[in-house]
CSV table of C-alpha atoms in Angstrom, one decimal:
chain,number,residue,atom,x,y,z
A,839,MET,CA,-18.0,-31.4,-12.6
A,840,THR,CA,-17.9,-32.6,-16.1
A,841,ASN,CA,-19.7,-31.0,-19.1
A,842,GLY,CA,-21.7,-28.8,-16.7
A,843,ARG,CA,-23.0,-31.5,-14.5
A,844,PHE,CA,-22.0,-33.2,-11.2
A,845,LEU,CA,-20.5,-36.6,-11.4
A,846,THR,CA,-22.4,-39.4,-9.6
A,847,THR,CA,-21.1,-42.5,-7.8
A,848,HIS,CA,-22.0,-44.7,-4.9
A,849,VAL,CA,-20.2,-46.4,-2.0
A,850,GLY,CA,-19.7,-49.9,-3.5
A,851,SER,CA,-22.0,-52.7,-2.4
A,852,LEU,CA,-25.1,-53.5,-4.4
A,853,PRO,CA,-27.7,-56.2,-3.8
A,854,ARG,CA,-26.5,-59.5,-5.3
A,855,PRO,CA,-28.5,-62.0,-7.4
A,856,ASP,CA,-30.2,-64.8,-5.5
A,857,ASP,CA,-28.1,-67.6,-7.0
A,858,LEU,CA,-24.9,-65.8,-6.3
A,859,ILE,CA,-26.0,-65.2,-2.7
A,860,ALA,CA,-26.6,-68.9,-2.3
A,861,MET,CA,-23.2,-69.8,-3.7
A,862,MET,CA,-21.4,-67.3,-1.4
A,863,TRP,CA,-23.4,-68.4,1.7
A,864,ALA,CA,-22.4,-72.0,1.0
A,865,ARG,CA,-18.8,-71.1,0.7
A,866,GLU,CA,-18.9,-69.0,3.9
A,867,ASP,CA,-20.5,-71.9,5.7
A,868,GLY,CA,-17.8,-74.4,4.6
A,869,ILE,CA,-19.8,-76.2,2.0
A,870,PRO,CA,-17.7,-77.1,-1.1
A,871,VAL,CA,-18.4,-74.8,-4.1
A,872,ASP,CA,-16.9,-75.5,-7.5
A,873,LYS,CA,-14.2,-72.8,-8.1
A,874,ALA,CA,-14.7,-72.6,-11.8
A,875,ALA,CA,-18.4,-72.3,-11.5
A,876,MET,CA,-18.1,-69.5,-8.9
A,877,GLU,CA,-15.6,-67.6,-11.1
A,878,GLU,CA,-17.8,-67.9,-14.1
A,879,ARG,CA,-20.8,-66.7,-12.2
A,880,VAL,CA,-19.0,-63.7,-10.7
A,881,CYS,CA,-17.7,-62.7,-14.1
A,882,ARG,CA,-21.2,-62.7,-15.5
A,883,ALA,CA,-22.5,-60.9,-12.4
A,884,VAL,CA,-20.0,-58.1,-12.7
A,885,ASP,CA,-20.9,-57.6,-16.3
A,886,GLU,CA,-24.6,-57.4,-15.3
A,887,VAL,CA,-24.0,-54.9,-12.5
A,888,VAL,CA,-21.8,-52.6,-14.6
A,889,ALA,CA,-24.5,-52.6,-17.3
A,890,ARG,CA,-27.2,-51.7,-14.8
A,891,GLN,CA,-25.2,-48.9,-13.4
A,892,THR,CA,-24.3,-47.3,-16.7
A,893,LYS,CA,-27.9,-47.7,-17.9
A,894,ALA,CA,-29.0,-45.9,-14.7
A,895,GLY,CA,-26.7,-43.0,-15.5
A,896,ILE,CA,-24.0,-43.5,-12.9
A,897,ASP,CA,-20.7,-41.9,-13.9
A,898,ILE,CA,-18.2,-43.7,-11.6
A,899,VAL,CA,-19.2,-47.3,-11.4
A,900,ASN,CA,-17.8,-50.5,-9.7
A,901,ASP,CA,-18.3,-54.2,-9.5
A,902,GLY,CA,-21.0,-54.0,-6.8
A,903,GLU,CA,-18.6,-55.9,-4.6
A,904,TRP,CA,-20.2,-59.0,-6.1
A,905,GLY,CA,-17.1,-61.1,-5.9
A,906,LYS,CA,-16.7,-60.6,-2.1
A,907,PRO,CA,-18.8,-61.8,0.9
A,908,SER,CA,-18.5,-58.4,2.6
A,909,TYR,CA,-16.7,-55.1,2.2
A,910,ALA,CA,-14.3,-56.0,5.0
A,911,THR,CA,-14.4,-59.7,6.0
A,912,TYR,CA,-13.2,-60.8,2.5
A,913,ILE,CA,-9.6,-60.3,3.6
A,914,LYS,CA,-9.6,-63.6,5.6
A,915,ASP,CA,-9.6,-65.3,2.1
A,916,ARG,CA,-6.6,-63.2,0.9
A,917,LEU,CA,-4.4,-62.9,4.0
A,918,ASN,CA,-2.8,-65.5,6.3
A,919,GLY,CA,-3.1,-65.2,10.1
A,920,PHE,CA,-6.8,-65.3,10.7
A,921,GLY,CA,-8.0,-68.6,12.3
A,922,GLY,CA,-9.1,-67.7,15.8
A,923,ALA,CA,-12.6,-67.5,17.4
A,924,GLY,CA,-15.0,-65.1,15.7
A,925,ASN,CA,-15.4,-61.6,16.9
A,926,THR,CA,-18.6,-60.2,18.3
A,927,TYR,CA,-18.9,-56.4,18.6
A,928,VAL,CA,-21.7,-54.4,20.0
A,929,PHE,CA,-23.4,-51.2,18.7
A,930,GLN,CA,-23.7,-49.0,21.8
A,931,ASP,CA,-26.8,-47.2,20.5
A,932,ILE,CA,-29.0,-50.3,20.2
A,933,GLU,CA,-28.2,-51.7,23.7
A,934,ALA,CA,-31.2,-49.8,25.2
A,935,PHE,CA,-33.5,-51.0,22.4
A,936,PRO,CA,-33.8,-54.8,22.6
A,937,GLN,CA,-36.2,-55.2,19.7
A,938,THR,CA,-34.1,-53.0,17.4
A,939,LYS,CA,-31.0,-55.0,18.5
A,940,ALA,CA,-32.7,-58.3,17.6
A,941,ARG,CA,-33.7,-57.0,14.2
A,942,VAL,CA,-30.2,-55.7,13.5
A,943,MET,CA,-28.4,-58.9,14.6
A,944,ALA,CA,-30.9,-61.1,12.7
A,945,ASP,CA,-29.9,-59.7,9.4
A,946,PRO,CA,-29.1,-62.7,7.2
A,947,GLY,CA,-26.0,-61.1,5.9
A,948,ARG,CA,-24.6,-60.6,9.4
A,949,LYS,CA,-25.6,-64.1,10.4
A,950,HIS,CA,-23.5,-65.7,7.6
A,951,ARG,CA,-20.6,-63.3,8.0
A,952,LYS,CA,-17.3,-64.9,9.2
A,953,ALA,CA,-14.7,-62.8,11.0
A,954,PRO,CA,-12.1,-65.1,12.7
A,955,ALA,CA,-9.6,-63.5,15.1
A,956,CYS,CA,-6.0,-62.9,14.2
A,957,ASP,CA,-4.0,-65.7,15.9
A,958,ALA,CA,-0.8,-65.8,13.7
A,959,PRO,CA,1.5,-63.5,11.8
A,960,ILE,CA,-0.2,-61.7,8.9
A,961,SER,CA,1.0,-62.2,5.4
A,962,VAL,CA,-0.4,-62.2,1.8
A,963,ARG,CA,-1.9,-65.5,0.7
A,964,ASP,CA,-3.7,-64.6,-2.6
A,965,MET,CA,-1.9,-61.9,-4.6
A,966,GLU,CA,-4.0,-62.7,-7.7
A,967,ALA,CA,-7.4,-61.9,-6.2
A,968,PRO,CA,-7.3,-58.0,-6.5
A,969,ARG,CA,-5.8,-58.4,-10.0
A,970,LYS,CA,-8.8,-60.6,-11.0
A,971,ASP,CA,-11.2,-58.0,-9.5
A,972,ALA,CA,-9.7,-55.3,-11.6
A,973,GLU,CA,-9.7,-57.4,-14.8
A,974,ARG,CA,-13.3,-58.4,-14.4
A,975,LEU,CA,-14.3,-54.7,-13.9
A,976,LYS,CA,-12.2,-53.5,-16.8
A,977,THR,CA,-13.7,-56.1,-19.1
A,978,ALA,CA,-17.2,-55.0,-18.2
A,979,LEU,CA,-16.2,-51.3,-18.7
A,980,LYS,CA,-15.1,-52.1,-22.3
A,981,ALA,CA,-18.4,-53.7,-23.0
A,982,HIS,CA,-20.6,-51.0,-21.4
A,983,GLY,CA,-18.6,-47.8,-21.0
A,984,ALA,CA,-18.5,-45.4,-18.1
A,985,ALA,CA,-16.9,-42.1,-17.2
A,986,GLY,CA,-14.8,-43.9,-14.6
A,987,ALA,CA,-14.6,-46.8,-12.2
A,988,PHE,CA,-13.5,-47.7,-8.6
A,989,LEU,CA,-12.8,-50.8,-6.6
A,990,THR,CA,-13.2,-51.0,-2.8
A,991,ALA,CA,-10.7,-52.3,-0.3
A,992,ALA,CA,-10.8,-52.6,3.5
A,993,SER,CA,-8.7,-50.1,5.4
A,994,PRO,CA,-6.2,-51.4,8.1
A,995,GLY,CA,-8.4,-49.8,10.8
A,996,VAL,CA,-11.7,-51.5,9.7
A,997,THR,CA,-9.8,-54.8,9.3
A,998,ALA,CA,-8.6,-54.5,12.9
A,999,PHE,CA,-12.2,-53.7,13.9
A,1000,PHE,CA,-13.7,-56.9,12.4
A,1001,PHE,CA,-10.9,-59.3,13.3
A,1002,ARG,CA,-10.0,-59.4,17.0
A,1003,ASN,CA,-6.3,-59.3,17.7
A,1004,GLU,CA,-5.0,-62.4,19.6
A,1005,TYR,CA,-1.5,-62.4,18.4
A,1006,TYR,CA,0.2,-58.9,18.2
A,1007,ARG,CA,1.3,-57.3,21.4
A,1008,THR,CA,-0.4,-53.9,20.8
A,1009,HIS,CA,-3.1,-52.4,18.7
A,1010,GLU,CA,-0.4,-50.3,17.0
A,1011,ASP,CA,1.6,-53.4,16.0
A,1012,TYR,CA,-1.6,-55.1,14.8
A,1013,VAL,CA,-2.9,-52.3,12.6
A,1014,PHE,CA,0.5,-51.6,11.0
A,1015,ALA,CA,1.0,-55.3,10.2
A,1016,ILE,CA,-2.4,-55.2,8.4
A,1017,ALA,CA,-1.3,-52.0,6.6
A,1018,GLU,CA,1.8,-53.7,5.3
A,1019,ALA,CA,-0.1,-56.8,4.1
A,1020,MET,CA,-2.9,-54.7,2.4
A,1021,ARG,CA,-0.4,-52.5,0.5
A,1022,ASP,CA,-0.1,-55.1,-2.3
A,1023,GLU,CA,-3.9,-55.0,-2.9
A,1024,TYR,CA,-4.0,-51.2,-2.8
A,1025,GLU,CA,-1.2,-50.9,-5.3
A,1026,THR,CA,-2.6,-53.6,-7.6
A,1027,ILE,CA,-5.9,-51.8,-7.9
A,1028,ALA,CA,-4.3,-48.4,-8.5
A,1029,ALA,CA,-2.0,-49.8,-11.1
A,1030,ALA,CA,-4.9,-51.3,-13.0
A,1031,GLY,CA,-6.1,-47.8,-13.8
A,1032,VAL,CA,-9.2,-47.6,-11.6
A,1033,THR,CA,-9.7,-45.5,-8.5
A,1034,LEU,CA,-9.0,-47.2,-5.2
A,1035,GLN,CA,-11.6,-46.7,-2.5
A,1036,VAL,CA,-10.5,-47.5,1.1
A,1037,ASP,CA,-13.4,-48.1,3.4
A,1038,CYS,CA,-12.8,-46.5,6.8
A,1039,PRO,CA,-15.8,-46.9,9.1
A,1040,ASP,CA,-13.4,-47.3,12.0
A,1041,LEU,CA,-12.8,-43.6,11.9
A,1042,ALA,CA,-16.4,-42.9,12.9
A,1043,MET,CA,-18.3,-46.1,13.7
A,1044,GLY,CA,-15.4,-47.1,15.9
A,1045,ARG,CA,-16.4,-44.5,18.5
A,1046,HIS,CA,-19.6,-46.3,19.6
A,1047,THR,CA,-18.4,-49.9,19.0
A,1048,GLN,CA,-14.7,-50.9,19.3
A,1049,PHE,CA,-13.7,-47.9,21.3
A,1050,LYS,CA,-16.9,-47.1,23.1
A,1051,ASP,CA,-15.1,-47.2,26.5
A,1052,LEU,CA,-12.7,-44.4,25.5
A,1053,ASP,CA,-13.4,-40.7,25.9
A,1054,LEU,CA,-13.3,-38.5,22.8
A,1055,ALA,CA,-9.6,-37.7,23.2
A,1056,GLY,CA,-8.8,-41.4,23.5
A,1057,PHE,CA,-10.8,-42.2,20.4
A,1058,ARG,CA,-9.1,-39.5,18.4
A,1059,GLU,CA,-5.7,-41.0,19.4
A,1060,ARG,CA,-6.8,-44.3,17.9
A,1061,MET,CA,-8.1,-42.5,14.8
A,1062,GLU,CA,-4.7,-40.8,14.4
A,1063,LEU,CA,-3.0,-44.2,14.6
A,1064,ASN,CA,-5.3,-45.8,12.0
A,1065,VAL,CA,-4.8,-42.9,9.6
A,1066,GLU,CA,-1.1,-43.1,10.0
A,1067,ALA,CA,-1.2,-46.8,9.2
A,1068,LEU,CA,-3.5,-46.1,6.2
A,1069,ASN,CA,-1.1,-43.5,4.9
A,1070,ARG,CA,1.8,-45.8,5.2
A,1071,ALA,CA,0.0,-48.5,3.1
A,1072,LEU,CA,-0.8,-45.8,0.5
A,1073,VAL,CA,2.8,-44.4,0.3
A,1074,ASN,CA,3.3,-45.4,-3.3
A,1075,ILE,CA,-0.1,-44.3,-4.7
A,1076,PRO,CA,-0.9,-40.7,-5.7
A,1077,ALA,CA,-3.6,-39.1,-3.5
A,1078,GLY,CA,-5.6,-38.4,-6.7
A,1079,ARG,CA,-6.0,-42.1,-7.3
A,1080,VAL,CA,-7.6,-42.8,-3.9
A,1081,ARG,CA,-10.8,-41.9,-2.2
A,1082,MET,CA,-12.0,-43.0,1.2
A,1083,HIS,CA,-15.4,-43.8,2.7
A,1084,LEU,CA,-16.3,-42.5,6.2
A,1085,CYS,CA,-19.1,-44.2,7.9
A,1086,TRP,CA,-21.0,-44.4,11.3
A,1087,GLY,CA,-22.4,-47.9,10.7
A,1088,ASN,CA,-24.8,-49.1,8.0
A,1089,TYR,CA,-27.5,-50.6,10.2
A,1090,PRO,CA,-31.1,-49.5,11.1
A,1091,GLY,CA,-30.4,-48.3,14.6
A,1092,PRO,CA,-31.1,-45.0,16.4
A,1093,HIS,CA,-27.5,-43.8,16.0
A,1094,HIS,CA,-27.8,-41.3,18.9
A,1095,CYS,CA,-24.3,-42.3,20.0
A,1096,ASP,CA,-22.6,-41.4,16.7
A,1097,VAL,CA,-19.6,-39.1,17.1
A,1098,PRO,CA,-20.3,-35.7,15.5
A,1099,LEU,CA,-18.4,-35.0,12.3
A,1100,GLN,CA,-17.2,-31.7,13.8
A,1101,ASP,CA,-15.2,-33.6,16.4
A,1102,ILE,CA,-13.3,-35.8,14.0
A,1103,VAL,CA,-13.1,-34.0,10.6
A,1104,ASP,CA,-9.6,-32.5,11.3
A,1105,VAL,CA,-8.2,-36.0,11.7
A,1106,VAL,CA,-10.0,-37.2,8.6
A,1107,TRP,CA,-8.3,-34.5,6.6
A,1108,LYS,CA,-4.9,-36.1,7.5
A,1109,ALA,CA,-5.7,-39.2,5.5
A,1110,LYS,CA,-4.0,-39.3,2.1
A,1111,PRO,CA,-7.0,-39.9,-0.2
A,1112,HIS,CA,-8.1,-36.8,-2.1
A,1113,ALA,CA,-11.8,-37.5,-2.0
A,1114,ILE,CA,-13.9,-38.1,1.2
A,1115,GLN,CA,-17.2,-40.0,0.8
A,1116,PHE,CA,-19.4,-39.6,3.9
A,1117,GLU,CA,-23.0,-39.9,5.3
A,1118,ALA,CA,-25.0,-36.7,4.7
A,1119,ALA,CA,-28.6,-37.7,3.9
A,1120,ASN,CA,-29.8,-39.7,6.9
A,1121,PRO,CA,-31.5,-38.0,9.8
A,1122,ARG,CA,-28.5,-38.2,12.2
A,1123,HIS,CA,-26.0,-36.5,9.8
A,1124,ALA,CA,-28.1,-34.5,7.3
A,1125,HIS,CA,-27.5,-31.3,9.3
A,1126,GLU,CA,-23.8,-31.6,9.2
A,1127,TRP,CA,-23.5,-29.7,5.9
A,1128,ALA,CA,-23.3,-26.7,8.3
A,1129,VAL,CA,-19.9,-27.9,9.5
A,1130,PHE,CA,-18.4,-26.7,6.2
A,1131,GLU,CA,-19.6,-23.2,6.8
A,1132,THR,CA,-16.8,-22.8,9.4
A,1133,VAL,CA,-14.4,-25.7,8.5
A,1134,LYS,CA,-12.3,-25.1,5.5
A,1135,VAL,CA,-11.8,-28.0,3.1
A,1136,PRO,CA,-8.1,-28.5,2.5
A,1137,GLU,CA,-6.6,-27.7,-0.9
A,1138,GLY,CA,-6.9,-30.7,-3.2
A,1139,LYS,CA,-9.7,-32.5,-1.2
A,1140,VAL,CA,-13.0,-33.3,-2.8
A,1141,LEU,CA,-16.3,-34.0,-1.0
A,1142,ILE,CA,-18.6,-36.9,-1.9
A,1143,PRO,CA,-21.6,-36.3,0.4
A,1144,GLY,CA,-24.4,-38.9,0.5
A,1145,VAL,CA,-27.5,-37.4,-1.1
A,1146,ILE,CA,-29.3,-40.8,-1.1
A,1147,GLU,CA,-30.0,-42.6,2.2
A,1148,CYS,CA,-29.4,-46.3,2.0
A,1149,GLN,CA,-31.4,-47.5,5.0
A,1150,SER,CA,-34.7,-45.7,4.4
A,1151,ASN,CA,-37.7,-47.3,2.7
A,1152,TYR,CA,-38.5,-43.9,1.1
A,1153,ILE,CA,-37.3,-43.1,-2.4
A,1154,GLU,CA,-36.0,-39.5,-2.2
A,1155,HIS,CA,-37.8,-36.8,-4.2
A,1156,PRO,CA,-35.6,-35.5,-7.0
A,1157,GLU,CA,-35.9,-32.0,-5.7
A,1158,LEU,CA,-34.5,-33.0,-2.3
A,1159,VAL,CA,-31.5,-34.7,-4.0
A,1160,ALA,CA,-30.9,-31.5,-6.0
A,1161,GLN,CA,-31.1,-29.4,-2.9
A,1162,ARG,CA,-28.5,-31.5,-1.1
A,1163,ILE,CA,-26.1,-31.3,-4.0
A,1164,GLU,CA,-26.6,-27.5,-4.3
A,1165,ARG,CA,-26.0,-27.0,-0.6
A,1166,TYR,CA,-22.6,-28.5,-0.7
A,1167,ALA,CA,-21.6,-27.0,-4.0
A,1168,ASN,CA,-22.5,-23.5,-2.7
A,1169,LEU,CA,-20.3,-24.1,0.4
A,1170,VAL,CA,-17.2,-25.6,-1.1
A,1171,GLY,CA,-17.4,-25.0,-4.8
A,1172,ARG,CA,-18.9,-27.0,-7.7
A,1173,ASP,CA,-15.6,-28.5,-8.7
A,1174,ASN,CA,-15.1,-29.9,-5.2
A,1175,VAL,CA,-18.3,-31.9,-5.0
A,1176,MET,CA,-19.4,-35.3,-6.4
A,1177,ALA,CA,-22.8,-36.8,-5.7
A,1178,GLY,CA,-22.8,-40.0,-3.7
A,1179,VAL,CA,-24.8,-42.3,-1.4
A,1180,ASP,CA,-24.6,-42.6,2.4
A,1181,CYS,CA,-23.3,-46.2,2.4
A,1182,GLY,CA,-23.6,-49.5,0.6
A,1183,PHE,CA,-26.8,-51.1,-0.4
A,1184,SER,CA,-25.7,-54.6,0.7
A,1185,ILE,CA,-22.6,-54.5,2.8
A,1186,HIS,CA,-22.8,-58.2,3.5
A,1187,VAL,CA,-23.9,-61.0,1.1
A,1188,GLY,CA,-27.7,-61.2,1.4
A,1189,SER,CA,-28.3,-58.0,3.4
A,1190,ALA,CA,-30.2,-55.1,1.9
A,1191,PRO,CA,-32.9,-52.6,2.9
A,1192,PRO,CA,-36.3,-53.9,1.6
A,1193,SER,CA,-37.2,-51.1,-0.8
A,1194,ARG,CA,-33.7,-51.0,-2.2
A,1195,ALA,CA,-33.0,-54.6,-2.9
A,1196,GLY,CA,-33.1,-55.4,-6.6
A,1197,GLY,CA,-34.1,-51.9,-7.5
A,1198,PHE,CA,-31.0,-49.7,-7.0
A,1199,GLY,CA,-31.0,-48.7,-10.7
A,1200,ALA,CA,-34.1,-46.5,-10.3
A,1201,ASP,CA,-32.6,-44.7,-7.3
A,1202,LYS,CA,-29.4,-44.1,-9.1
A,1203,PHE,CA,-31.1,-42.9,-12.2
A,1204,VAL,CA,-32.8,-40.3,-10.0
A,1205,LEU,CA,-29.5,-39.4,-8.4
A,1206,SER,CA,-27.8,-39.0,-11.8
A,1207,ARG,CA,-30.6,-37.0,-13.4
A,1208,GLU,CA,-31.0,-34.6,-10.5
A,1209,ALA,CA,-27.3,-34.0,-10.2
A,1210,SER,CA,-27.4,-32.6,-13.7
A,1211,TYR,CA,-30.6,-30.7,-12.9
A,1212,ALA,CA,-29.0,-29.1,-9.9
A,1213,SER,CA,-26.0,-27.9,-11.9
A,1214,THR,CA,-28.2,-26.4,-14.5
A,1215,LEU,CA,-30.6,-24.4,-12.3
A,1216,GLY,CA,-28.2,-23.3,-9.6
A,1217,PRO,CA,-29.1,-22.5,-5.9
A,1218,LEU,CA,-32.0,-20.6,-4.4
A,1219,CYS,CA,-31.4,-17.0,-3.6
A,1220,ARG,CA,-31.5,-16.8,0.2
A,1221,ARG,CA,-33.5,-13.5,0.0
A,1222,CYS,CA,-36.1,-14.0,-2.7
A,1223,ARG,CA,-36.1,-17.8,-2.6
A,1224,ARG,CA,-36.1,-18.0,-6.4
A,1225,ARG,CA,-33.6,-20.1,-8.3
A,1226,VAL,CA,-30.5,-18.3,-9.7
A,1227,ARG,CA,-30.0,-19.2,-13.3
A,1228,THR,CA,-26.9,-18.9,-15.4
A,1229,HIS,CA,-25.6,-15.6,-16.8
A,1230,MET,CA,-25.0,-15.4,-20.5
A,1231,ARG,CA,-23.2,-12.5,-22.3
A,1232,ILE,CA,-24.2,-12.5,-25.9
A,1233,ASP,CA,-22.4,-11.2,-28.9
A,1234,ALA,CA,-25.4,-10.2,-31.0
A,1235,GLN,CA,-23.4,-9.4,-34.1
A,1236,ARG,CA,-21.9,-12.9,-34.2
A,1237,ARG,CA,-25.0,-14.4,-32.7
A,1238,SER,CA,-23.0,-16.4,-30.1
A,1239,VAL,CA,-22.6,-16.6,-26.4
A,1240,VAL,CA,-19.3,-15.2,-25.4
A,1241,GLU,CA,-19.4,-15.5,-21.6
A,1242,VAL,CA,-21.2,-17.8,-19.2
A,1243,SER,CA,-21.0,-17.2,-15.5
A,1244,ASN,CA,-22.7,-18.3,-12.4
A,1245,GLY,CA,-25.6,-16.2,-11.2
A,1246,TRP,CA,-24.4,-15.8,-7.6
A,1247,ARG,CA,-21.6,-13.8,-6.1
A,1248,SER,CA,-18.2,-15.2,-5.2
A,1249,ALA,CA,-17.8,-16.9,-1.8
A,1250,GLU,CA,-15.9,-13.8,-0.5
A,1251,ASP,CA,-18.9,-11.6,-1.2
A,1252,ARG,CA,-21.6,-13.8,0.1
A,1253,PRO,CA,-23.0,-12.8,3.5
A,1254,ASN,CA,-22.5,-15.8,5.9
A,1255,GLY,CA,-21.2,-17.8,2.9
A,1256,ARG,CA,-24.7,-18.3,1.5
A,1257,SER,CA,-26.0,-17.6,-2.0
A,1258,VAL,CA,-27.4,-14.3,-3.0
A,1259,CYS,CA,-28.5,-13.9,-6.5
A,1260,ALA,CA,-26.6,-11.3,-8.6
A,1261,ARG,CA,-29.5,-10.6,-10.9
A,1262,ALA,CA,-33.0,-9.5,-10.0
A,1263,SER,CA,-34.3,-11.0,-13.2
A,1264,HIS,CA,-32.6,-14.3,-12.5
A,1265,GLY,CA,-31.3,-14.4,-16.1
A,1266,ARG,CA,-34.7,-14.7,-17.7
A,1267,ARG,CA,-34.0,-12.1,-20.4
A,1268,GLN,CA,-30.7,-13.6,-21.2
A,1269,ALA,CA,-32.3,-17.0,-21.6
A,1270,GLY,CA,-34.8,-15.5,-24.0
A,1271,LEU,CA,-32.1,-13.9,-26.1
A,1272,LEU,CA,-30.1,-17.1,-26.2
A,1273,ARG,CA,-33.2,-18.9,-27.6
A,1274,ASP,CA,-33.7,-16.2,-30.2
A,1275,LEU,CA,-30.0,-16.6,-31.3
A,1276,ALA,CA,-30.4,-20.3,-31.5
A,1277,HIS,CA,-33.3,-19.9,-33.9
A,1278,GLY,CA,-31.6,-17.3,-36.0
A,1279,LYS,CA,-33.7,-14.4,-34.9
A,1280,PRO,CA,-32.3,-10.9,-34.3
A,1281,ALA,CA,-31.5,-10.8,-30.6
A,1282,LEU,CA,-31.6,-7.0,-30.2
A,1283,ARG,CA,-33.0,-4.0,-32.1
A,1284,PRO,CA,-30.7,-1.1,-32.8
A,1285,GLY,CA,-30.4,0.9,-29.7
A,1286,TYR,CA,-31.3,-1.9,-27.3
A,1287,GLN,CA,-28.3,-1.7,-25.0
A,1288,SER,CA,-29.0,-4.1,-22.1
A,1289,GLY,CA,-30.8,-7.2,-21.3
A,1290,ASP,CA,-32.0,-6.0,-17.9
A,1291,GLU,CA,-34.5,-3.4,-16.6
A,1292,HIS,CA,-32.0,-2.2,-14.1
A,1293,MET,CA,-29.2,-1.4,-16.5
A,1294,ARG,CA,-28.8,2.2,-17.8
A,1295,PRO,CA,-29.5,2.9,-21.5
A,1296,GLY,CA,-26.3,3.4,-23.3
A,1297,ALA,CA,-24.2,0.8,-21.5
A,1298,ALA,CA,-22.4,-1.0,-24.2
A,1299,ASP,CA,-20.5,-4.0,-22.7
A,1300,GLY,CA,-19.4,-4.0,-19.1
A,1301,GLN,CA,-20.6,-4.2,-15.6
A,1302,ARG,CA,-23.0,-2.1,-13.5
A,1303,ARG,CA,-24.4,-2.4,-10.0
A,1304,HIS,CA,-27.9,-2.4,-8.8
A,1305,GLN,CA,-29.5,-2.9,-5.4
A,1306,HIS,CA,-31.0,-6.2,-4.5
A,1307,GLY,CA,-32.4,-6.6,-1.0
A,1308,GLY,CA,-30.4,-3.5,0.1
A,1309,ARG,CA,-27.1,-4.9,-1.0
A,1310,PRO,CA,-25.1,-4.2,-4.2
A,1311,ALA,CA,-24.8,-7.0,-6.7
A,1312,ARG,CA,-22.7,-7.3,-9.7
A,1313,ARG,CA,-24.3,-7.4,-13.2
A,1314,VAL,CA,-23.2,-8.6,-16.6
A,1315,ALA,CA,-24.4,-6.5,-19.5
A,1316,VAL,CA,-25.6,-7.7,-22.9
A,1317,PRO,CA,-23.6,-6.0,-25.8
A,1318,ALA,CA,-25.6,-4.0,-28.3
A,1319,MET,CA,-26.3,-5.3,-31.8
A,1320,ALA,CA,-24.1,-3.8,-34.4
A,1321,GLY,CA,-25.6,-1.9,-37.3
A,1322,GLY,CA,-27.4,1.2,-36.0
A,1323,ALA,CA,-26.9,0.9,-32.3
A,1324,ARG,CA,-25.6,4.1,-30.9
A,1325,GLU,CA,-24.5,4.9,-27.3
A,1326,GLY,CA,-27.1,6.9,-25.5
A,1327,THR,CA,-30.2,6.0,-27.5
A,1328,ASN,CA,-33.3,4.8,-25.8
A,1329,ARG,CA,-34.3,1.1,-25.8
A,1330,GLN,CA,-37.1,-0.1,-28.1
A,1331,PRO,CA,-39.2,-3.2,-27.8
A,1332,ARG,CA,-37.7,-6.4,-29.3
A,1333,GLN,CA,-38.8,-7.8,-32.6
A,1334,GLY,CA,-39.6,-11.4,-33.4
């Protein structure tokens, strides 16, 4: 959290301008495109997309991946060794639904995507490309400002997923060769002062695609291998400079074959990045917040749950977004949560859900605004279903707030780890006193000892307990106003 609100971000890809799409499609199809014209257009595009994100209120922004044809297949233009026949993979969940399969595979972004097989030793061809990505983004940041920035890069595992291996003896040899080649890009991005995001759909989507013929134990072994390769590539980068994206596949399928988060989260924790961005808003994974009621988040890890679904035509109600953020904050702590999106809005050039294309700014503004709203109001009390507001302890003599604390009990005291409000009044009286102080009015009359009906007269400045729903809850008292207040006197009505 920053300044009392949750930071907001997204996964990376955003719908590109039509003219940039045309230029990139032409290049992917082998049609000559002037390099200088392409570079100039990408520079302007990155400036445009950063401006739109900052205007929408996004805190941690990126270049929209507007300089890449895809979040993963771009590496064929930066690494040597990929010249074999293209790879065709199958989503297991859509095989029983031919009409859905036809729609998914007809996506124009997928049709133009090129993913040749690896048929030669892998080595770095273009070391300047990631440096140019970082320079374009940093130039736009100087012009428009933002709390922070990130750049995406394909993980070794997802690269092995898209580009079939026809050269290396084993999958292990292949994925570690990719890791060694990608290390330069990772380190270049981190050295530029922006956060590196490694995209790792292989750790979830791989279960019902590349490794659909393996049982869960076999898939987890492949996960372990891919995580080990990723960690080797990140060996020189501090964990705090890296985040990762976990994904079950960004396509409009039934997703009933998705591996449950519960079955893989322990392997995910072994990856070096300190922040984990994952799907948490779509109907297949929205329930998995409950995983964190029993699974402890390792020390130093931050969750970036998706609170906006990227494949739905619905625009989420602000209150729903707030509830999703609150739910995770209550489970793992406010400082361990950042608000994100399920996945990218245009993972391949020219692909985007209909309602989101060209209009991501409105969605992100809702996300940003409601993240702040959620951090202000706090969660719902699970007993009385009213929002818990912030506690304020007021020094009436100095007319200032001397303590602010959350209106719910600590995680250790919560039954079943859920929120129980610690004030029957939900802080309404304290809020009124704070408003009075702000307007220069006397907050308390002499003898007015407490800001709550349940506090005993004569309590000066301390803590008392009262019953709420049959359970004791801790209270914060309001100090008496100096100049006539005496311990033991009865309360009198407020003035002003």
